[in-house]
Short mmCIF file of C-alpha atoms and ligand atoms in Angstrom, two decimals:
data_model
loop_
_atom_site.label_atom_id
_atom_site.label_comp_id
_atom_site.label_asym_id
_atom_site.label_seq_id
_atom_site.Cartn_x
_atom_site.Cartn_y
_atom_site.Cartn_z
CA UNK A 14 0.00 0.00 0.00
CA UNK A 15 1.13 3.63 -1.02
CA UNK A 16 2.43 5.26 2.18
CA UNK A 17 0.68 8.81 2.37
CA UNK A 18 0.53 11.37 5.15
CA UNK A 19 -1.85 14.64 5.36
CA UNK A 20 -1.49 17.25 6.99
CA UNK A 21 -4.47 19.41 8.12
CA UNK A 22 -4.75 22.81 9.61
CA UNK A 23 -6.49 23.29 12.87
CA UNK A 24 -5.73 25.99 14.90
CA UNK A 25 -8.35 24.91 17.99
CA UNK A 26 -9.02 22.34 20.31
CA UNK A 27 -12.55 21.69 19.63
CA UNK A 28 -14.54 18.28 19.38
CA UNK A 29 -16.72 18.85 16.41
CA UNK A 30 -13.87 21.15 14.03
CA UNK A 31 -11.33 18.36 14.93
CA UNK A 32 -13.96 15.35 14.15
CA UNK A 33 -15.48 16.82 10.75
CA UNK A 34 -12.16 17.72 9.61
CA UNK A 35 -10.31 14.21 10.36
CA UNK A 36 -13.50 12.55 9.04
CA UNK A 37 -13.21 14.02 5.91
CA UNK A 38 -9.45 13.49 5.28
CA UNK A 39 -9.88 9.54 6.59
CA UNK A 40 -12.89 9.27 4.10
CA UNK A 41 -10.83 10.83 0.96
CA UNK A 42 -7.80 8.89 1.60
CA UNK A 43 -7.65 5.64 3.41
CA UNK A 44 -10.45 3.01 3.89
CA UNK A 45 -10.52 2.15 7.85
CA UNK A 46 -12.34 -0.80 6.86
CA UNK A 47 -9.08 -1.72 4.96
CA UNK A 48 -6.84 -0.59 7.08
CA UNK A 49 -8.55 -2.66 10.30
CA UNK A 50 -9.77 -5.51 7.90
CA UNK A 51 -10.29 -7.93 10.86
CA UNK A 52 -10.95 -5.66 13.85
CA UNK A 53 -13.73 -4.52 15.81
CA UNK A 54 -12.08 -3.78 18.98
CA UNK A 55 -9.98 -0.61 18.40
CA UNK A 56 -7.69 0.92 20.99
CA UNK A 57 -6.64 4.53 20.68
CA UNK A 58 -3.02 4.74 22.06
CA UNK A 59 -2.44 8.13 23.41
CA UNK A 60 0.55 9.61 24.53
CA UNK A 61 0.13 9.93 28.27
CA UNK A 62 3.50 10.77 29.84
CA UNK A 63 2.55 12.04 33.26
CA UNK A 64 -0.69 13.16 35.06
CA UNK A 65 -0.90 16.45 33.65
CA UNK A 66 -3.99 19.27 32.21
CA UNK A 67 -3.72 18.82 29.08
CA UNK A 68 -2.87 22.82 28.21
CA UNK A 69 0.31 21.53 29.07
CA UNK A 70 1.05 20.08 25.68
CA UNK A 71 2.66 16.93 26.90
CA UNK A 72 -0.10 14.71 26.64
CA UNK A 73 -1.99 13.88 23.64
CA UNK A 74 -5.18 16.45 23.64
CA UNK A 75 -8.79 14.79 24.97
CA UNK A 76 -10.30 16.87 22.03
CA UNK A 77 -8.37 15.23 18.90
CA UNK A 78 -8.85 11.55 21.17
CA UNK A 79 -12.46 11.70 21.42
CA UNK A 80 -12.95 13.03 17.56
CA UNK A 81 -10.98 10.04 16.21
CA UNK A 82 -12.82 7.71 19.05
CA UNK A 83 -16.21 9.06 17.58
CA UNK A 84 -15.38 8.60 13.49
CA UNK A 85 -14.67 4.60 14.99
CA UNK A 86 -17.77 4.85 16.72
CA UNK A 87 -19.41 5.97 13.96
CA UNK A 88 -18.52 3.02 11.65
CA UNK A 89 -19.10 0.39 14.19
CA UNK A 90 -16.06 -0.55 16.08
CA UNK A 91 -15.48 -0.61 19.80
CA UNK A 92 -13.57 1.98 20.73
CA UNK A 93 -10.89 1.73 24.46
CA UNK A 94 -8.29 3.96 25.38
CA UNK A 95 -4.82 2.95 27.29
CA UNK A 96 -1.74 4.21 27.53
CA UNK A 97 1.48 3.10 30.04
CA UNK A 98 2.29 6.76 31.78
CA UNK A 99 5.74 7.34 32.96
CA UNK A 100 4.46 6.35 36.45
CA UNK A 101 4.49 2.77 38.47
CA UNK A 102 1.51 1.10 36.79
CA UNK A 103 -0.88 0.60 39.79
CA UNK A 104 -4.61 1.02 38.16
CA UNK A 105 -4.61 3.83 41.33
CA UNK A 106 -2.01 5.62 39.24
CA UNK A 107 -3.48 4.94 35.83
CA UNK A 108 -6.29 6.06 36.86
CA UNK A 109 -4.86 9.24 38.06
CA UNK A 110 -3.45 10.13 34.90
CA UNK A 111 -6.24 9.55 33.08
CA UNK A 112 -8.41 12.15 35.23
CA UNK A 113 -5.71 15.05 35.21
CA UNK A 114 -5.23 14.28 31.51
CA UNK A 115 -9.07 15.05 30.79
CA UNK A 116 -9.54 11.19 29.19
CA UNK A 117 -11.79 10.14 31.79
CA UNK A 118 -14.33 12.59 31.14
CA UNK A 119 -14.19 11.93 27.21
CA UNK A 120 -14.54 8.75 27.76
CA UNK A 121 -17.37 8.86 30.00
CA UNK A 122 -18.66 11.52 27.45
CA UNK A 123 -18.61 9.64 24.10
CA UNK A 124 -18.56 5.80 25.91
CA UNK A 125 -15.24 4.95 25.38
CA UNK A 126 -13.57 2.59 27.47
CA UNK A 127 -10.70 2.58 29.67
CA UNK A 128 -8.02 -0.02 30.14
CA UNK A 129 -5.00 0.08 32.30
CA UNK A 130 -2.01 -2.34 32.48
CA UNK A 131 -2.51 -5.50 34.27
CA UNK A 132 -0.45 -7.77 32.29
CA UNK A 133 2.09 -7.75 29.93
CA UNK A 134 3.41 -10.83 27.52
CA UNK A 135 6.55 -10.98 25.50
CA UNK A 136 6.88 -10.39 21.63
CA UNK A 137 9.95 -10.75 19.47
CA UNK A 138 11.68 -10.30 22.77
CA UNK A 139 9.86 -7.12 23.93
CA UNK A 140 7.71 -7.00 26.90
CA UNK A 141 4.33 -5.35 26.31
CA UNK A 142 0.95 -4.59 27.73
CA UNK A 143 -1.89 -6.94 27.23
CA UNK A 144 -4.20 -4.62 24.80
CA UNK A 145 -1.30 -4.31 22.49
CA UNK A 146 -2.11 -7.81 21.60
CA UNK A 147 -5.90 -8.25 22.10
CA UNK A 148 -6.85 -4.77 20.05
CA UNK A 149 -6.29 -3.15 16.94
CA UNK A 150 -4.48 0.42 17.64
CA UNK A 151 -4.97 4.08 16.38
CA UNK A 152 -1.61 5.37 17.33
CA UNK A 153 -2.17 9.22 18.46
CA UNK A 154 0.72 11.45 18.96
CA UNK A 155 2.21 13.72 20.25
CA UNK A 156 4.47 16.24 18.76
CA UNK A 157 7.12 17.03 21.25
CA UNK A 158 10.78 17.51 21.76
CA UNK A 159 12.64 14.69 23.35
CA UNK A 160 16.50 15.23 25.50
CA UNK A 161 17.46 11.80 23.59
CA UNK A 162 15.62 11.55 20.38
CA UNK A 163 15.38 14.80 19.49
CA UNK A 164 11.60 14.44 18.85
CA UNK A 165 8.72 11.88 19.94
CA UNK A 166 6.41 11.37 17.05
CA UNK A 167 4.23 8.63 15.90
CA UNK A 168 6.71 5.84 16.49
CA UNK A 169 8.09 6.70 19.94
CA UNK A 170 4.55 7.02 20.76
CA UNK A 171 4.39 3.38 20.54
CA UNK A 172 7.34 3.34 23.53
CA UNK A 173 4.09 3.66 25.57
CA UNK A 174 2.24 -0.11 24.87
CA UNK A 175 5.67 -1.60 26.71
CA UNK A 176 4.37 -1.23 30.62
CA UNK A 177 6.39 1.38 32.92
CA UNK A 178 8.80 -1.13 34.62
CA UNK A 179 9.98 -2.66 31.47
CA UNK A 180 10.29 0.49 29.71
CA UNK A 181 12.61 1.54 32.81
CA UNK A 182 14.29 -2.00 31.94
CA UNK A 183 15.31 -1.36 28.11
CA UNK A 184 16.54 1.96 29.11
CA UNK A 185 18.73 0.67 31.73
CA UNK A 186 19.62 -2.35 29.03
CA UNK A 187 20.09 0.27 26.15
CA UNK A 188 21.16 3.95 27.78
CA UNK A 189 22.92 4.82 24.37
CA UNK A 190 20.81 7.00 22.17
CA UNK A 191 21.49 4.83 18.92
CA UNK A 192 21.20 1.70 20.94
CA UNK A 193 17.59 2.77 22.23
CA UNK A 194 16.41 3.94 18.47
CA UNK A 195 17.26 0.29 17.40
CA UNK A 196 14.56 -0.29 19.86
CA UNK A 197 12.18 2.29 18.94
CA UNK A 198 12.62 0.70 14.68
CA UNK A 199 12.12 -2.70 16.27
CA UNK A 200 9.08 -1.65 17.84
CA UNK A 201 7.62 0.31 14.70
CA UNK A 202 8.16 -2.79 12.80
CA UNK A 203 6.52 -5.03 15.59
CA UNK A 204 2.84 -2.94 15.96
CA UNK A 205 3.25 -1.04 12.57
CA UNK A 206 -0.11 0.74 13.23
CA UNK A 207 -2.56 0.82 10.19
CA UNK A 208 -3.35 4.48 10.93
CA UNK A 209 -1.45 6.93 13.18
CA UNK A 210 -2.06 10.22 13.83
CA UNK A 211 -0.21 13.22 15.74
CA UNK A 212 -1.32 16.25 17.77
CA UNK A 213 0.54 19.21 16.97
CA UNK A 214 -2.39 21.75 17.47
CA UNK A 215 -0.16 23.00 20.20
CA UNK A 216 3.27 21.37 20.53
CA UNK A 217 5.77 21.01 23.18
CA UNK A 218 9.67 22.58 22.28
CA UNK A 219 12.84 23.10 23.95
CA UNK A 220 13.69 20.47 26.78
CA UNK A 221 10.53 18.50 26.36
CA UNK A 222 9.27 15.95 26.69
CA UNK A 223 7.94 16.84 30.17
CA UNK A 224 7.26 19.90 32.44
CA UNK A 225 10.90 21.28 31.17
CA UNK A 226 9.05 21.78 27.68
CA UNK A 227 7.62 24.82 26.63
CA UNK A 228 3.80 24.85 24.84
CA UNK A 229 3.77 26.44 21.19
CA UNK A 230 0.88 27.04 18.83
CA UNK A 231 1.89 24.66 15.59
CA UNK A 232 -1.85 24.70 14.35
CA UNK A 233 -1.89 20.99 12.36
CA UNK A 234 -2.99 17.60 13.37
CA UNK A 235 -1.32 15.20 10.85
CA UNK A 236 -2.36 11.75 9.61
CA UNK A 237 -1.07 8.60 7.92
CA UNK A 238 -0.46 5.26 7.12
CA UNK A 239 2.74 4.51 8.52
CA UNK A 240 3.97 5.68 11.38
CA UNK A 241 7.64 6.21 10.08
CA UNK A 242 6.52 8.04 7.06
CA UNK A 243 4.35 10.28 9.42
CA UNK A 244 7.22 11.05 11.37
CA UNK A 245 9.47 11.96 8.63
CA UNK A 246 6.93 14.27 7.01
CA UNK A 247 6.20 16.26 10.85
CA UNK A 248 9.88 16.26 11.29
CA UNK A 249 10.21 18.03 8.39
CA UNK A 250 7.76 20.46 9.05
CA UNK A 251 8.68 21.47 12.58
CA UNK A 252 12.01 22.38 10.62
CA UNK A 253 14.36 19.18 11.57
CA UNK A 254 16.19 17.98 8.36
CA UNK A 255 16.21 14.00 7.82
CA UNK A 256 19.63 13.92 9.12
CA UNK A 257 19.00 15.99 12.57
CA UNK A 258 16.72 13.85 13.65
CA UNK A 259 18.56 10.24 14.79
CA UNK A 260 15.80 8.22 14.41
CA UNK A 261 14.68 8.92 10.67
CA UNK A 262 18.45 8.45 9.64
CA UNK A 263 18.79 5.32 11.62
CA UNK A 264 15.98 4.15 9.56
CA UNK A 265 16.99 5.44 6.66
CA UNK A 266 20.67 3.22 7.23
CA UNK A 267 18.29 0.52 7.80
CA UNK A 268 16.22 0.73 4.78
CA UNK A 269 12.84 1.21 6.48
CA UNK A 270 12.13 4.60 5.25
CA UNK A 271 10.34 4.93 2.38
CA UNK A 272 11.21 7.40 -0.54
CA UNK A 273 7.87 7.58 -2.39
CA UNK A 274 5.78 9.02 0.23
CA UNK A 275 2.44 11.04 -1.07
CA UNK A 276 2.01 14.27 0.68
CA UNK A 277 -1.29 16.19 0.59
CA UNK A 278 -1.04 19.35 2.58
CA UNK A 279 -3.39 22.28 3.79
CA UNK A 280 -0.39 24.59 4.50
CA UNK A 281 1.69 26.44 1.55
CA UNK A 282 4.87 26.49 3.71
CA UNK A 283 7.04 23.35 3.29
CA UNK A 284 8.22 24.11 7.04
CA UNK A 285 7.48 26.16 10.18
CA UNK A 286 10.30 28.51 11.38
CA UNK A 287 11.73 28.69 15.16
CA UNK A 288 10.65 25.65 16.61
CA UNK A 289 13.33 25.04 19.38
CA UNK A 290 14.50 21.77 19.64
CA UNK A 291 16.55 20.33 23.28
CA UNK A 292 20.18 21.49 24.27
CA UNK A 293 21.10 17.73 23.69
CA UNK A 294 20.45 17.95 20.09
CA UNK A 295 23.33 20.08 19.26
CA UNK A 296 25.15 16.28 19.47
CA UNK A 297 23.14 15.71 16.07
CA UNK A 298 25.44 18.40 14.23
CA UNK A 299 28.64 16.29 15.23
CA UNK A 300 30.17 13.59 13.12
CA UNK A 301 29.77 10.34 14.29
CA UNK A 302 33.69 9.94 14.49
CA UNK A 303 33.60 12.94 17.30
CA UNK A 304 30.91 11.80 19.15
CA UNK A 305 33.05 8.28 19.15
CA UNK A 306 36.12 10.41 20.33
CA UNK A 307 34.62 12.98 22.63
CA UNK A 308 31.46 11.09 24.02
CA UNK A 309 32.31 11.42 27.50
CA UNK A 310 33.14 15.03 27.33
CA UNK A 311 29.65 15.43 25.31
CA UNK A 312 27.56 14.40 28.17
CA UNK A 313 23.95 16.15 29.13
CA UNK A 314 23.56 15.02 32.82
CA UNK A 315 20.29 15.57 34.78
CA UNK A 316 20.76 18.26 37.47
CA UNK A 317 17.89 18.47 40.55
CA UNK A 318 16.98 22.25 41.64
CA UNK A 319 16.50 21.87 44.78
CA UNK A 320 14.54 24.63 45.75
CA UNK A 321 11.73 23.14 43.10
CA UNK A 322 11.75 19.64 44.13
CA UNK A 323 9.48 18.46 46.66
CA UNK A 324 10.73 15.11 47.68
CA UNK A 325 8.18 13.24 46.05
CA UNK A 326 9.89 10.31 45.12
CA UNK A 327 8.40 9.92 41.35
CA UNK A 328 12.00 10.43 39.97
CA UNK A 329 13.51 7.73 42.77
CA UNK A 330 10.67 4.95 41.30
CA UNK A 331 11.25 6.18 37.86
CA UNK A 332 15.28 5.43 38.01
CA UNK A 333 16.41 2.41 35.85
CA UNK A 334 19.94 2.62 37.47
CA UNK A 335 18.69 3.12 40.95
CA UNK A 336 20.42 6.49 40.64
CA UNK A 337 18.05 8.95 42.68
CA UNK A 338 17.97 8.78 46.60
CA UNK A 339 15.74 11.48 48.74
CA UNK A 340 18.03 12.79 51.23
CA UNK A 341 16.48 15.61 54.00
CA UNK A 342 13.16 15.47 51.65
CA UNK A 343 14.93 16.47 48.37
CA UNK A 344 16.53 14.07 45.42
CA UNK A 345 19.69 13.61 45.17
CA UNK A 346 21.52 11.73 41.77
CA UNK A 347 24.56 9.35 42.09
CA UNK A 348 26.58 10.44 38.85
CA UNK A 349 28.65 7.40 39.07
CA UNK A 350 25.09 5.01 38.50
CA UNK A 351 23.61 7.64 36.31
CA UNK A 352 23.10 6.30 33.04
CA UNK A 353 21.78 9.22 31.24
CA UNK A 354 18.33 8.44 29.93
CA UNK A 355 16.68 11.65 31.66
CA UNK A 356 13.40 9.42 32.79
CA UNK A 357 13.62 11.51 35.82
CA UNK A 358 13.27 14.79 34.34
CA UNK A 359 10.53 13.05 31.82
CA UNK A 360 8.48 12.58 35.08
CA UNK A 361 9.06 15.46 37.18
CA UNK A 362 5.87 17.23 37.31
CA UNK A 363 7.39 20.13 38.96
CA UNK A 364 10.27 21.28 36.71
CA UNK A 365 12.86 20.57 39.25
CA UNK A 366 15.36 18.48 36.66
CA UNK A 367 17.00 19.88 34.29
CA UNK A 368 19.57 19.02 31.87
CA UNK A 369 23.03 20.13 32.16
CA UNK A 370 25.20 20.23 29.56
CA UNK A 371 28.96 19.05 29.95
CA UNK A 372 31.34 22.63 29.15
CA UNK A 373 32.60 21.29 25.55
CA UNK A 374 29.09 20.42 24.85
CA UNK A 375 27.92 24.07 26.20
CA UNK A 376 31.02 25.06 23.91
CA UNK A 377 29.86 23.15 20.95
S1 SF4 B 1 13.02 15.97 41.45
FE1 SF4 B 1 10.85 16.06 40.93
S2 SF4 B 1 10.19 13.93 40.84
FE2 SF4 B 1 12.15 13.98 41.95
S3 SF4 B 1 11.58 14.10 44.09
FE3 SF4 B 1 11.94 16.18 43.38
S4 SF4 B 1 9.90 16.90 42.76
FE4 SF4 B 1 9.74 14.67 42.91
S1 SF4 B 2 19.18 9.66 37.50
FE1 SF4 B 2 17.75 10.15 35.85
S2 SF4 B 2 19.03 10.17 34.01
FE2 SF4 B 2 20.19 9.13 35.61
S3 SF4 B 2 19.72 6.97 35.30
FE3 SF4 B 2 18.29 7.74 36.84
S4 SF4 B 2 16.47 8.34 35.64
FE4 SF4 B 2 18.15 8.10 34.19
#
């Protein structure tokens, strides 16, 4: 099948503009019927990260979830919602997120229902959550800035159907950047979602993907496909060539990506101007044989402000290396266990990790 992605313009977060227009652009160009031949149970995978409002732009927007819920309504399939937040997986917790999030109210609104992760079975080697296997998913997005992937798209949306322990695990297994993109491919290739979509009415840059992020008005939602030809298109877009962005070239090396994509777009611009991308991205504009050289001079290292944190602990639970202890109610990170993957400042919901850049990477 042709790989296409569209991109639409919507500049609001509202129900019925985000439905009609979606609607429309699923109708003209793919047949869901085709794309989810055998399904009836559909499960719309969100991105989730932390329990958040969602003005926040780090969690996939309740309005563009419940549109693309109600077009699946509409044609007869069941429509459930899950996601594996960057929190220990209790159904307490889940459910958490999904209140502060505003998914629990859609889904009480339009009858959607909610699952949460109480088991997980292994595929190809990867550990994932039980609806990843018993449902057909609608991968939605969202478009953000990541410390070590530059951005997280469609396909490191799909990071999210591996439960929170085990996605602690890989990162602890795979802290390099190139090492955990392998990952990412492997699990694009795994799920390859018939149809994925990605909220960038308002999108998160700088040091996303979490409270260090900063909301900006992008005004598109964009649709397609294939996940890693969706990605490649919105990369483009938000102004990050094919070779800044470390996933799309590792795919490209590995001969997933796709030349012939069709692109049908609302906008006249080929790409938006001054999106800001993370400090740790500056390692994209160095040859691979200086990052080899210089890599542990080119470090970003998470740094707690301790007059933020709080002593909450989420950071401590979060820690794949067992890294974080909470000394005299504040956290505190061994840089000898550190491993660099920034989960901790991914679920901070008060802002108090940053990341600190080495001095030749500040240099650089
Ligand atoms: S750094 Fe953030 S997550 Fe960690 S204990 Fe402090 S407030 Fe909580
Ligand atoms: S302290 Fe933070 S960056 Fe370091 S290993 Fe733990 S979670 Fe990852």
């Amino acid at each position: 099948m042709k790989k296409k992605v569209i991109l639409l313009k919507i500049e609001e977060y509202q129900h019925q503009l985000i439905y009609s227009k979606l609607k429309k652009a699923i109708q003209e160009n793919f047949s869901l019927k085709e794309l989810y031949p055998t399904a009836d149970k559909i499960l719309l995978k969100p991105n989730l990260l932390i329990p958040v409002p969602a003005k926040e732009a780090i969690t996939t927007h309740p309005a563009v979830i419940s549109a693309v819920g109600c077009i699946l309504k509409d044609m007869g399939f069941s429509v459930s919602i899950a996601d594996n937040p960057s929190v220990f997986n209790t159904q307490n917790k889940v459910s958490y997120v999904y209140q502060q999030t505003g998914v629990s109210a859609i889904a009480g609104e339009y009858g959607f229902n909610l699952l949460y992760p109480e088991k997980s079975y292994i595929r190809e080697g990867i550990p994932l959550s039980w609806w990843s296997k018993d449902f057909a998913i609608v991968n939605i997005a969202k478009a953000k800035t990541h410390s070590l992937t530059t951005l997280t798209l469609a396909v490191k949306n799909l990071y999210g159907c591996i439960s929170g322990a085990h996605k602690s695990y890989l990162h602890r297994c795979y802290p390099r950047p190139q090492d955990f993109i392998k990952v990412l491919l492997q699990l694009y290739c795994l799920l390859k979602p018939p149809l994925s979509i990605i909220d960038g009415v308002v999108s998160l840059q700088g040091e996303g993907p979490a409270s260090n992020g900063e909301p900006v008005k992008t005004n598109f939602i964009a649709l397609g496909n294939d996940a890693l030809a969706l990605d490649k298109v919105v990369s483009n877009y938000l102004g990050v060539a094919q070779s800044r962005n470390p996933l799309i070239n590792k795919a490209v090396e590995a001969g997933l990506v796709d030349e012939d994509i069709e692109v049908i777009s609302e906008f006249r611009r080929q790409q938006i101007k001054g999106f800001s991308l993370p400090k740790s991205s500056s390692l994209n504009y160095l040859p691979n044989f200086l990052l080899r050289l210089a890599s542990n001079c080119l470090k970003i290292r998470p740094a707690v402000n301790k007059k933020i944190c709080v002593g909450c602990g989420d950071c401590q639970r979060i820690c794949p290396a067992a890294a974080v202890t909470i000394e005299n109610g504040k956290a505190c990170i061994k840089r000898s266990k550190c491993i660099l993957c920034m989960c901790c400042s991914e679920v901070c919901r008060f802002n108090a990790i940053d990341s600190k850049r080495s001095f030749f990477l500040k240099l650089i």
